PDB file of C-alpha atoms in Angstrom:
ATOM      1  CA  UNK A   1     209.547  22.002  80.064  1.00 62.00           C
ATOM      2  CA  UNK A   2     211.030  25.451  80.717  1.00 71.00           C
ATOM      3  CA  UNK A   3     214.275  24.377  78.318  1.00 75.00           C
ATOM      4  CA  UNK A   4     211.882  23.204  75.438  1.00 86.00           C
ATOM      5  CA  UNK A   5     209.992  26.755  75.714  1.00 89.00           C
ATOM      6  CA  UNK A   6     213.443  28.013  75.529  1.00 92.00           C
ATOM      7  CA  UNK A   7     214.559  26.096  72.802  1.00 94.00           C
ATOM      8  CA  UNK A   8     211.443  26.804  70.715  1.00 95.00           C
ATOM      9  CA  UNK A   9     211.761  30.632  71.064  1.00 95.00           C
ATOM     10  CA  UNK A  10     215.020  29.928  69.811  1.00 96.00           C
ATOM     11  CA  UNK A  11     214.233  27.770  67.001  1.00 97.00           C
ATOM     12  CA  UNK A  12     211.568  30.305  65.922  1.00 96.00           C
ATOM     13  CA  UNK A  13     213.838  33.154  65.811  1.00 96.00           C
ATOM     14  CA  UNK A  14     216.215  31.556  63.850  1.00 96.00           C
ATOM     15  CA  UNK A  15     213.736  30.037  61.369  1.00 96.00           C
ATOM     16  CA  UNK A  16     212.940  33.651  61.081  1.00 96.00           C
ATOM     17  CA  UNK A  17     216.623  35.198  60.365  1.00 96.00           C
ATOM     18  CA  UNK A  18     216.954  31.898  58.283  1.00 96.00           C
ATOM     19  CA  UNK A  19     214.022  32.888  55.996  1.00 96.00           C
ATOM     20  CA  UNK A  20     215.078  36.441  55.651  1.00 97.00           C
ATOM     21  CA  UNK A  21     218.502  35.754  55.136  1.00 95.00           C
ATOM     22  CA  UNK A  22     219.042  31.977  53.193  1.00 95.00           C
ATOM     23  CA  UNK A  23     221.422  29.703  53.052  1.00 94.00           C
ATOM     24  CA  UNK A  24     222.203  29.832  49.335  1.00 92.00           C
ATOM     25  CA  UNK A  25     221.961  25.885  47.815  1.00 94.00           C
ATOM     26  CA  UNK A  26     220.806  24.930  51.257  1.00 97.00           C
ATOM     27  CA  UNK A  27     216.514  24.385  51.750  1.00 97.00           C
ATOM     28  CA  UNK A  28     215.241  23.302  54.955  1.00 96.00           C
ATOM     29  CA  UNK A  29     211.729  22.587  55.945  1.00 96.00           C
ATOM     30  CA  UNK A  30     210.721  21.802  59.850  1.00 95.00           C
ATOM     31  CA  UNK A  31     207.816  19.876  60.202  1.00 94.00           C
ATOM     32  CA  UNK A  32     204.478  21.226  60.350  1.00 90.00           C
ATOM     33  CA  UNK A  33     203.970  19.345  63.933  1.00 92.00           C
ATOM     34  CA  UNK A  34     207.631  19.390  65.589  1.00 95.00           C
ATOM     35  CA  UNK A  35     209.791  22.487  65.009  1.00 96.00           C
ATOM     36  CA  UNK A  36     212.299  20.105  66.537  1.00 97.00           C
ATOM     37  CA  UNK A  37     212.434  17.975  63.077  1.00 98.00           C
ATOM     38  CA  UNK A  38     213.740  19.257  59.846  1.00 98.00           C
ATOM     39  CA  UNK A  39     214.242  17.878  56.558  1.00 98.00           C
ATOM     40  CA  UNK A  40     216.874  19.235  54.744  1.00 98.00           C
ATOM     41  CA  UNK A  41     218.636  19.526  51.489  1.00 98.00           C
ATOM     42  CA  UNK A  42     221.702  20.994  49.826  1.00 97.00           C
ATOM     43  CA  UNK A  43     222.282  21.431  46.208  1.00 97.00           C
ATOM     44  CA  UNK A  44     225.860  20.102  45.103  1.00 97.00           C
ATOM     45  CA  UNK A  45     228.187  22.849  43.668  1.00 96.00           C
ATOM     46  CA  UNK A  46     229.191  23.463  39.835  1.00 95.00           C
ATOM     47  CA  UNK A  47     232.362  23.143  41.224  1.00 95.00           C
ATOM     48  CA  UNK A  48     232.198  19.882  43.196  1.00 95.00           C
ATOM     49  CA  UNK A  49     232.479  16.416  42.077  1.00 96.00           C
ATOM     50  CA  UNK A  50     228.415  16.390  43.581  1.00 98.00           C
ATOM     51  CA  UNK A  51     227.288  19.013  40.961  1.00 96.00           C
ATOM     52  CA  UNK A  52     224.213  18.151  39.812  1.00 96.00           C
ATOM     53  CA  UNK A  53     223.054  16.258  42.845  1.00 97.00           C
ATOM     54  CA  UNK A  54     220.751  17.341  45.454  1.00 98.00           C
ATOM     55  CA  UNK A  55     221.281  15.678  48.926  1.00 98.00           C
ATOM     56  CA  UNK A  56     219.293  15.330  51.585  1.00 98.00           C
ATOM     57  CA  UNK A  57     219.316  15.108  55.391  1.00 98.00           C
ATOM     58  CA  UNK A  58     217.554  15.172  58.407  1.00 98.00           C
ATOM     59  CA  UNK A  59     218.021  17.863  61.145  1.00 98.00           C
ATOM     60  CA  UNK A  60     217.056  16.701  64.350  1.00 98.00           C
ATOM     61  CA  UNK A  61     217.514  19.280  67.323  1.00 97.00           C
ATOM     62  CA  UNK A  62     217.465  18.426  70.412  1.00 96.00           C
ATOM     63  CA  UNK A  63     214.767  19.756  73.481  1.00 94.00           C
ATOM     64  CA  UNK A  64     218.479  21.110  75.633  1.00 94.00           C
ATOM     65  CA  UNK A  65     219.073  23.251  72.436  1.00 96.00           C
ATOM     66  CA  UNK A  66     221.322  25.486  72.012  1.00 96.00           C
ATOM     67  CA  UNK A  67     223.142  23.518  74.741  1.00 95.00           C
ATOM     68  CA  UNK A  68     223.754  20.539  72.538  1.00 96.00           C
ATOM     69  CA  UNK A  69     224.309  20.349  69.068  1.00 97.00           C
ATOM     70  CA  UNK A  70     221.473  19.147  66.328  1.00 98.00           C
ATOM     71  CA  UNK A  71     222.220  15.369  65.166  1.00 97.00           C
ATOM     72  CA  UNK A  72     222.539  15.466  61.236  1.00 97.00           C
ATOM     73  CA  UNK A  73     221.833  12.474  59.562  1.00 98.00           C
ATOM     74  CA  UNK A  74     222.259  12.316  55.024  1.00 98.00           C
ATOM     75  CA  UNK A  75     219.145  10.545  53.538  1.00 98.00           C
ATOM     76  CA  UNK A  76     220.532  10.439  50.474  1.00 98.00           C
ATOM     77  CA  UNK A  77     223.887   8.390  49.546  1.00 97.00           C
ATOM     78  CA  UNK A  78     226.688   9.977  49.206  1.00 97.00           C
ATOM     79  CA  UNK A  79     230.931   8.957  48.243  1.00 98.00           C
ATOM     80  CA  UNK A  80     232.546  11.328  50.819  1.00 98.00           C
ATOM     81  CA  UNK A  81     235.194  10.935  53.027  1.00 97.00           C
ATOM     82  CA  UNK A  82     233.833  12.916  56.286  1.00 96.00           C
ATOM     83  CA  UNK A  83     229.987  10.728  55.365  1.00 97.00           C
ATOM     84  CA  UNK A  84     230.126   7.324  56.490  1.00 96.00           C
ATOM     85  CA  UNK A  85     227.568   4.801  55.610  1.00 94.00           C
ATOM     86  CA  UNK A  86     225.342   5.626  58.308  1.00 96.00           C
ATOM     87  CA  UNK A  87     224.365   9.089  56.880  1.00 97.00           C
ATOM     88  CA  UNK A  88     226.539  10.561  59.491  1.00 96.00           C
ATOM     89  CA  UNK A  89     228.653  13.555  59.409  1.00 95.00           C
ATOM     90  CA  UNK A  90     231.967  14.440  61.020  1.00 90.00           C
ATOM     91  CA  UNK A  91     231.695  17.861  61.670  1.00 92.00           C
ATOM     92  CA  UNK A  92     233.726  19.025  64.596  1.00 93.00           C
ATOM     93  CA  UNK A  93     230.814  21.680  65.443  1.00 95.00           C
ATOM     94  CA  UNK A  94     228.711  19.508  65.687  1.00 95.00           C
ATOM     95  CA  UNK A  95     230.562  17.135  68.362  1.00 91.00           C
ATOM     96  CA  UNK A  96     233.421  18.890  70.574  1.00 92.00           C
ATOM     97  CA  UNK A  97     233.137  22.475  69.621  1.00 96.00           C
ATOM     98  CA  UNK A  98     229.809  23.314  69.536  1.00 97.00           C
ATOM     99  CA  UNK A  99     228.981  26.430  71.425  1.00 97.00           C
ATOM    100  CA  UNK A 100     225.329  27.434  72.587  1.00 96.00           C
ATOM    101  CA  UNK A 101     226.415  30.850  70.102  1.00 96.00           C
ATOM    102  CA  UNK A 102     226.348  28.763  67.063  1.00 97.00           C
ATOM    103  CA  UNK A 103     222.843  28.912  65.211  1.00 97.00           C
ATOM    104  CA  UNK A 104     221.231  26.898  62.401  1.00 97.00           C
ATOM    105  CA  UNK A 105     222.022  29.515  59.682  1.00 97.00           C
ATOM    106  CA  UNK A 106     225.676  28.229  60.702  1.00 97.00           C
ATOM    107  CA  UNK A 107     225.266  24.437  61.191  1.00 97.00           C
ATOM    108  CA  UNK A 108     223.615  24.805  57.668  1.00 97.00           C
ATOM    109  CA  UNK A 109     226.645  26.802  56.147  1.00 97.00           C
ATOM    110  CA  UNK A 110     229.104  24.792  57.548  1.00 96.00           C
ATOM    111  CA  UNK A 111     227.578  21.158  56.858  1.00 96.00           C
ATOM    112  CA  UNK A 112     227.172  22.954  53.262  1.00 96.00           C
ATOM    113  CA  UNK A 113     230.984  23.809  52.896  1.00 95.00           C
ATOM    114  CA  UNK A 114     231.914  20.159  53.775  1.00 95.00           C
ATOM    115  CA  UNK A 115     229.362  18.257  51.437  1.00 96.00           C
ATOM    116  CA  UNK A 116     230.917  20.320  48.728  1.00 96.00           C
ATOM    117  CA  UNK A 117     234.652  20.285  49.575  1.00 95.00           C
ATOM    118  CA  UNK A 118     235.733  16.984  50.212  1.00 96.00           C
ATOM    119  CA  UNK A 119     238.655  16.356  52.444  1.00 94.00           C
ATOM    120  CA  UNK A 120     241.015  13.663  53.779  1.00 93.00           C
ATOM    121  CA  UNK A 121     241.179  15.351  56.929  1.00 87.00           C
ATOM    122  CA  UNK A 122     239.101  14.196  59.895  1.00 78.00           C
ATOM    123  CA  UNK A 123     237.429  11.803  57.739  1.00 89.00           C
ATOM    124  CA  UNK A 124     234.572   9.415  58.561  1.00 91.00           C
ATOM    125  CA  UNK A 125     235.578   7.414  55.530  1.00 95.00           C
ATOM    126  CA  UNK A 126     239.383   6.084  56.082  1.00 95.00           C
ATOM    127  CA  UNK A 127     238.974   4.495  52.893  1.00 96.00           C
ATOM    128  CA  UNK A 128     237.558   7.274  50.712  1.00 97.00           C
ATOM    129  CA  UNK A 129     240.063   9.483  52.179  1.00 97.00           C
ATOM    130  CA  UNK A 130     242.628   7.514  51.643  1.00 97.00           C
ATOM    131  CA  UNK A 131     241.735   7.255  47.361  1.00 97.00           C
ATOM    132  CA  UNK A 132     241.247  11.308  47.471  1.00 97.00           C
ATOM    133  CA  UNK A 133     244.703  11.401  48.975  1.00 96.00           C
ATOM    134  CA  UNK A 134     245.829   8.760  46.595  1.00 97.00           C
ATOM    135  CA  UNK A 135     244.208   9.112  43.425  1.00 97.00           C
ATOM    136  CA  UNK A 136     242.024  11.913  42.776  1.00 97.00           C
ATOM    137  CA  UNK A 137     240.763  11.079  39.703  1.00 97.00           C
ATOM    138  CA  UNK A 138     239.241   7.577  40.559  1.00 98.00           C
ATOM    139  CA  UNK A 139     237.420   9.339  43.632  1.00 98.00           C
ATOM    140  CA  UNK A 140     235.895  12.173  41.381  1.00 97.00           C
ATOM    141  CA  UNK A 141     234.933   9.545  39.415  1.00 98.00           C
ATOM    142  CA  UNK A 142     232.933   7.219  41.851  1.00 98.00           C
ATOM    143  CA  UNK A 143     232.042  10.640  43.817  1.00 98.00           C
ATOM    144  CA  UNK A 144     230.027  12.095  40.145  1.00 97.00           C
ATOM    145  CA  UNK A 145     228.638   8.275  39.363  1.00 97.00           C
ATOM    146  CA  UNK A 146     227.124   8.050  43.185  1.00 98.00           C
ATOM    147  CA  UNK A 147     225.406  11.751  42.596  1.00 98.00           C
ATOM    148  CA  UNK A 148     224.210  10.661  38.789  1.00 97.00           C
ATOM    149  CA  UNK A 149     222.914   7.209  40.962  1.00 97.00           C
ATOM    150  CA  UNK A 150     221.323   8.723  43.732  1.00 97.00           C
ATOM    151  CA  UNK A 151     221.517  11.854  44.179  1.00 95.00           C
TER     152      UNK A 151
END
């Protein structure tokens, strides 16, 4: 019980430091019964192949926070190479180098940079990553139709 106090305290704080200082394309909501559960959503950039779109995904923190990471799960569909099927998201901070130090602001940020820069490295997607490597211009293509289809 003492850890979910903790975690709570901590959650509040940064809900607070979130509010005065926002993510810019990035809204997040925690539920009005569970600070523990947020919906969230991130606006694709002009500059992205998800421009346009707005994505969204569940935050789910866990009680041991910040001693374990939040789990991140898309709601929406997305053609990404670090997204799989699933909704889940290969973000190393999120899985072997999270640190207790690293707050929400910052999962937010950096979940925000890799929605909207799509890479081949790391991916979740072998396949995806595999056509941005190879051809560009078909995976821009299927990347925009996805965000005009569901996003």
């Amino acid at each position: 019980m003492a850890s979910t106090t903790r975690a709570l305290r901590r959650i509040q704080k940064e809900i607070a430091d979130l509010n005065a200082n926002p993510v810019d394309g990035v809204s997040y909501e925690p539920a009005e019964d569970n600070l523990f559960n947020w919906k969230c959503s991130i606006k694709g950039a002009s500059d992205s192949p998800y421009k346009g779109g707005t994505f969204h995904f569940k935050l789910v923190i866990p009680e041991d926070y910040p001693f374990k990471p939040p789990a991140v799960t898309f709601t929406t569909k997305i053609y990404h190479p670090g997204i799989n099927e699933e909704g889940s998201i290969c973000v190393p901070i999120l899985r072997d180098q999270w640190k207790p130090s690293i707050t929400l602001a910052t999962v937010l940020s950096v979940i925000q940079e890799k929605v909207n820069n799509p890479s081949a490295d790391d991916p979740f997607e072998p396949e995806i990553a595999a056509q941005l490597k190879n051809d560009k211009a078909a995976f821009l293509a299927t990347a925009r139709d996805w965000t005009k289809k569901h996003a």
